[in-house]
XYZ file of C-alpha atoms in Angstrom:
346
model
C 27.903 -6.110 15.674
C 28.237 -6.225 12.299
C 25.362 -6.778 10.289
C 25.734 -8.525 6.793
C 22.143 -8.622 3.902
C 22.299 -10.662 1.397
C 18.680 -10.196 -1.220
C 16.655 -12.452 -3.827
C 14.547 -11.689 -7.039
C 11.657 -13.294 -6.720
C 8.709 -13.994 -9.896
C 5.078 -14.219 -8.295
C 2.324 -15.085 -10.402
C -1.241 -13.518 -9.592
C -4.108 -15.326 -9.056
C -6.223 -13.844 -12.095
C -5.045 -11.464 -14.601
C -5.555 -7.548 -12.682
C -6.433 -4.644 -14.267
C -7.143 -1.251 -13.789
C -7.971 1.875 -16.133
C -3.546 1.634 -17.604
C -2.779 -1.545 -18.192
C -2.836 -5.361 -16.738
C -0.459 -6.986 -14.851
C -0.497 -11.053 -14.918
C 3.679 -11.297 -12.532
C 4.198 -9.646 -9.776
C 8.417 -9.021 -9.480
C 9.652 -8.704 -6.099
C 13.493 -8.177 -4.181
C 13.255 -9.854 -1.117
C 16.090 -8.321 1.396
C 17.076 -10.312 4.566
C 19.542 -8.784 7.008
C 21.490 -10.425 9.028
C 23.046 -9.682 13.147
C 25.103 -12.616 13.674
C 23.000 -13.422 16.821
C 20.406 -15.476 15.063
C 18.013 -12.369 14.419
C 16.932 -12.345 10.934
C 15.186 -9.037 9.307
C 13.074 -9.642 6.120
C 12.047 -6.779 3.472
C 11.078 -6.758 0.167
C 10.524 -4.165 -2.948
C 7.642 -4.342 -4.743
C 8.342 -1.587 -7.286
C 6.182 0.109 -10.694
C 7.206 1.154 -13.624
C 4.600 3.357 -13.168
C 6.740 5.690 -10.454
C 9.846 4.407 -12.558
C 11.132 1.425 -11.221
C 12.022 -1.936 -11.570
C 13.242 -5.382 -10.514
C 16.149 -4.128 -11.891
C 16.965 -0.736 -11.564
C 15.871 -2.076 -7.183
C 18.886 -4.682 -8.157
C 21.240 -2.257 -9.326
C 21.224 0.226 -6.126
C 20.385 -2.744 -3.647
C 23.890 -3.330 -3.292
C 24.690 0.401 -1.975
C 22.681 0.693 0.480
C 22.826 -3.513 1.935
C 26.647 -1.398 2.031
C 25.144 1.333 4.006
C 23.737 -1.426 6.382
C 26.735 -3.374 7.062
C 28.623 -0.916 8.260
C 26.574 0.604 10.807
C 27.610 -0.895 13.956
C 23.679 -0.089 15.767
C 20.998 -1.555 13.818
C 18.747 0.573 16.848
C 19.044 3.464 14.546
C 16.449 3.298 12.427
C 17.101 7.599 11.840
C 20.221 6.874 11.296
C 19.860 4.510 8.290
C 17.891 5.375 6.912
C 19.086 9.057 6.414
C 22.703 7.835 5.458
C 20.718 5.210 2.692
C 19.361 8.115 1.376
C 22.277 9.905 0.852
C 23.631 6.849 -0.797
C 21.018 6.510 -3.172
C 18.524 10.022 -3.662
C 15.090 7.874 -5.303
C 14.413 4.278 -5.992
C 11.979 4.326 -2.809
C 11.040 0.698 -3.276
C 14.696 0.087 -2.863
C 15.195 1.535 0.127
C 12.244 0.460 1.663
C 12.839 -3.183 1.346
C 15.868 -2.171 3.217
C 13.218 -0.685 5.865
C 11.452 -3.110 6.001
C 14.198 -5.590 6.500
C 15.676 -2.984 9.568
C 12.755 -2.941 11.329
C 11.983 -6.454 10.999
C 15.075 -7.277 12.756
C 15.536 -4.877 15.526
C 12.082 -6.186 16.903
C 12.794 -9.412 17.146
C 16.144 -8.866 18.657
C 13.843 -6.172 21.396
C 11.955 -9.236 21.238
C 7.972 -8.016 20.015
C 5.714 -7.415 17.362
C 6.335 -4.221 15.293
C 3.193 -2.554 16.380
C 4.224 -3.107 20.561
C 7.960 -1.347 19.356
C 6.423 1.393 18.075
C 3.762 1.432 21.339
C 1.807 1.329 19.081
C -2.438 -0.114 20.064
C -3.679 -3.093 18.235
C -7.045 -2.919 19.571
C -7.565 1.046 17.420
C -7.238 -1.361 14.238
C -9.130 -1.319 10.604
C -10.489 -3.506 8.263
C -8.505 -4.029 4.001
C -9.983 -3.532 1.786
C -10.275 -5.725 -0.949
C -9.788 -5.260 -4.594
C -12.326 -5.746 -7.729
C -10.493 -5.355 -10.979
C -11.530 -4.015 -14.542
C -12.681 -7.248 -16.323
C -15.916 -7.987 -18.269
C -18.563 -7.246 -15.900
C -19.653 -10.599 -15.826
C -16.420 -11.748 -14.450
C -16.259 -8.775 -11.520
C -19.488 -9.722 -10.744
C -18.353 -13.809 -9.803
C -15.353 -12.236 -8.738
C -17.070 -10.175 -6.052
C -19.293 -12.582 -5.105
C -16.671 -14.502 -4.418
C -14.936 -12.615 -2.084
C -18.344 -12.173 -0.255
C -18.747 -15.207 0.171
C -15.156 -15.135 1.904
C -16.344 -12.694 4.108
C -15.093 -9.833 2.627
C -17.738 -6.806 3.860
C -14.926 -3.851 2.014
C -14.618 -3.394 -1.591
C -12.745 -1.952 -3.626
C -13.706 -1.526 -7.339
C -11.519 0.305 -10.384
C -12.792 2.268 -12.790
C -11.663 4.087 -15.308
C -13.797 2.566 -18.718
C -16.745 3.076 -20.978
C -18.701 1.615 -18.454
C -18.287 2.290 -15.378
C -21.632 3.374 -14.293
C -22.629 -0.760 -15.312
C -19.709 -1.944 -13.828
C -20.793 -0.728 -10.382
C -24.446 -1.492 -10.654
C -23.349 -4.723 -11.019
C -20.977 -4.904 -7.939
C -22.933 -3.276 -5.768
C -26.776 -6.219 -7.060
C -23.652 -8.580 -5.935
C -23.010 -7.039 -2.832
C -25.543 -5.653 -0.952
C -24.273 -5.031 1.998
C -20.202 -3.983 2.071
C -18.584 -1.318 1.773
C -17.707 0.079 -1.525
C -15.236 2.508 -2.333
C -13.687 3.111 -5.793
C -10.603 3.686 -7.666
C -10.107 5.893 -11.141
C -6.558 5.840 -11.036
C -6.220 8.495 -13.126
C -8.084 8.148 -16.191
C -10.779 10.942 -15.957
C -10.997 14.609 -16.603
C -11.926 17.031 -14.044
C -15.556 17.786 -15.416
C -15.973 14.340 -16.489
C -15.473 12.902 -13.288
C -17.107 15.503 -11.359
C -20.260 13.599 -13.705
C -19.459 9.914 -13.353
C -18.659 11.061 -9.266
C -22.548 11.967 -9.605
C -23.521 9.485 -11.885
C -22.511 6.830 -8.844
C -23.422 8.720 -6.329
C -26.654 6.514 -5.881
C -24.604 3.330 -6.055
C -23.273 4.206 -1.788
C -20.341 4.804 -2.566
C -17.916 5.470 0.673
C -15.218 7.236 -1.668
C -13.611 8.288 -5.072
C -9.492 7.299 -5.143
C -7.404 9.721 -7.736
C -9.682 10.736 -10.277
C -7.675 12.445 -12.058
C -4.087 12.627 -13.939
C -1.413 12.300 -10.558
C 0.277 16.147 -11.600
C -2.764 18.216 -11.967
C -3.659 19.360 -8.456
C -6.083 21.823 -9.479
C -7.859 19.160 -11.185
C -8.280 17.323 -8.407
C -9.457 20.544 -6.070
C -11.908 21.481 -8.853
C -13.437 17.778 -8.294
C -13.645 17.836 -4.738
C -14.992 20.706 -4.183
C -18.039 19.830 -7.155
C -18.745 16.430 -5.527
C -20.632 14.802 -3.541
C -18.838 11.912 -2.293
C -14.701 11.835 -0.577
C -11.870 12.176 -2.698
C -9.013 10.685 -1.611
C -5.000 11.214 -3.571
C -2.957 8.278 -4.337
C -0.944 8.869 -7.599
C -0.968 12.965 -6.477
C 0.478 12.411 -2.788
C 3.826 10.271 -3.272
C 6.186 11.311 -0.735
C 6.287 14.094 2.688
C 6.452 17.177 -0.135
C 3.095 16.671 -1.341
C 1.199 15.878 1.488
C 0.620 19.923 1.439
C -0.248 19.987 -1.584
C -2.867 18.226 -1.354
C -4.960 19.637 1.686
C -7.622 20.671 0.177
C -7.652 19.680 -3.215
C -8.440 16.234 -1.051
C -9.792 14.247 2.045
C -8.244 11.722 2.350
C -4.233 10.705 1.617
C -2.908 7.903 0.187
C 0.080 6.954 1.588
C 2.585 3.432 0.714
C 5.588 2.040 1.403
C 6.934 1.173 -1.863
C 6.169 5.417 -2.747
C 7.987 6.863 -0.139
C 10.684 4.843 0.778
C 10.477 3.161 4.596
C 8.373 2.940 7.616
C 9.823 5.829 8.907
C 8.779 8.135 6.075
C 4.872 6.567 6.290
C 4.846 7.520 10.087
C 5.765 11.163 9.266
C 3.748 11.652 6.276
C 0.663 9.749 8.242
C 1.789 12.915 11.267
C 1.534 15.267 8.967
C -1.713 14.558 7.071
C -2.940 14.307 10.161
C -1.704 17.987 10.999
C -3.246 18.824 7.708
C -6.615 18.555 8.259
C -6.806 14.772 5.996
C -7.992 11.300 7.095
C -5.411 8.351 6.705
C -5.254 5.339 3.958
C -2.030 2.816 3.285
C -2.210 1.083 0.113
C -0.136 -1.057 -1.555
C 0.957 -2.827 -4.489
C 1.314 -6.086 -5.233
C 3.281 -7.210 -2.810
C 4.483 -10.900 -1.007
C 3.856 -11.097 2.486
C 7.754 -9.923 3.652
C 6.446 -6.480 2.625
C 2.886 -6.491 3.039
C 3.305 -7.671 6.504
C 5.637 -4.499 7.978
C 2.654 -1.599 6.596
C -0.385 -3.721 8.484
C 1.538 -2.569 11.754
C 0.567 0.668 11.227
C -3.075 0.280 11.114
C -3.918 1.785 15.123
C -2.302 4.618 12.766
C -4.958 5.058 10.019
C -8.504 5.566 8.973
C -8.100 3.003 5.783
C -6.621 -0.073 5.123
C -6.005 -1.094 1.051
C -3.172 -3.862 2.313
C -4.913 -6.965 -0.166
C -1.467 -7.445 -2.261
C -0.951 -10.472 -1.318
C -4.064 -11.689 -2.067
C -4.177 -11.379 -5.235
C -0.942 -13.588 -5.264
C -1.174 -17.508 -6.728
C 0.702 -18.304 -3.965
C 3.527 -15.996 -1.373
C 6.437 -17.843 -0.447
C 5.230 -15.730 3.488
C 2.964 -15.250 5.589
C 1.870 -12.439 7.500
C -0.448 -10.625 9.227
C -3.683 -12.558 10.115
C -6.508 -10.857 7.599
C -9.530 -12.596 8.392
C -12.131 -11.112 5.905
C -9.807 -8.199 5.801
C -9.716 -7.689 8.993
C -5.854 -6.565 10.327
C -5.579 -8.722 13.704
C -1.964 -7.479 15.170
C -3.125 -9.000 18.683
C -2.565 -12.578 17.069
C 1.005 -11.449 16.026
C 2.154 -14.411 18.265
C 6.015 -13.810 17.321
C 8.620 -11.076 17.465
C 9.132 -8.658 13.783
C 6.066 -7.834 11.494
C 5.415 -11.295 11.319
C 6.408 -11.990 7.760
C 7.947 -15.872 7.774
C 8.394 -18.646 5.242
C 5.391 -21.175 4.330
């Protein structure tokens, strides 16, 4: 069988500027990949590169053609293990680029099997989770307004970005605006270990579910220091990039936050999930600011998760792709009524 592949860079404006502790984003540069099997089936995936991890849309484009050359030489698209191994041999780094191709291939083979991806994997749609909706850093009243709007739209789980000099004020405001919501917080590496312990003790009364990445990624001992003293569970995000990081965070965190764009693909994400379980960690799947051409695939991993943070497409002013239905954040795999990941041009 002869496969053909193509890609396109898309610039996606955000509905509102999105700010975290280390900066503000107004556009998301994604690169969409399509793989055709010559029999009428097309698999779609996308890269959402992050400069924090050394990738841009330009670096993705620079390595995509060698990756797609590998794909076009594969005679059996269902041999996903061979495809991903061959891609890694050609491009060792650039995980977002490899991820785009991985998603497109998985979408293609599930379509060829005429199954939604979760059924192709043999997973149960009933074992789903609810994604959080993120409240980015802004002036306090704007954060209140965003929270109230999220609550009105039915979102019951909120992730609040912290890492400012007014963190307690922010959290008090969000809790006041969403008294019944489940609230998680994410400091994006903004605190020192001792500062993190103080901050977590201060925000505990606001009924916080867990705290994500309180200290810089490379400070594993600092993360352990916080976890041993924290009254709240600790999630590792920037400290948990690849499979090799999972054993390193075991004992230093309670939750591993896995992202497709960090690890390089769907098969690698599944390996990380099972490895995290083996090390006694709970598992969350997160995302960058991404089109549904990527988010849709991540949703099919929901039956393997404890938590999800897959709202990246909801931050866009307009998404060129539809994905898995997520009413009020509930990842509704049962509503996926066609084969593949569910990503379709809107």
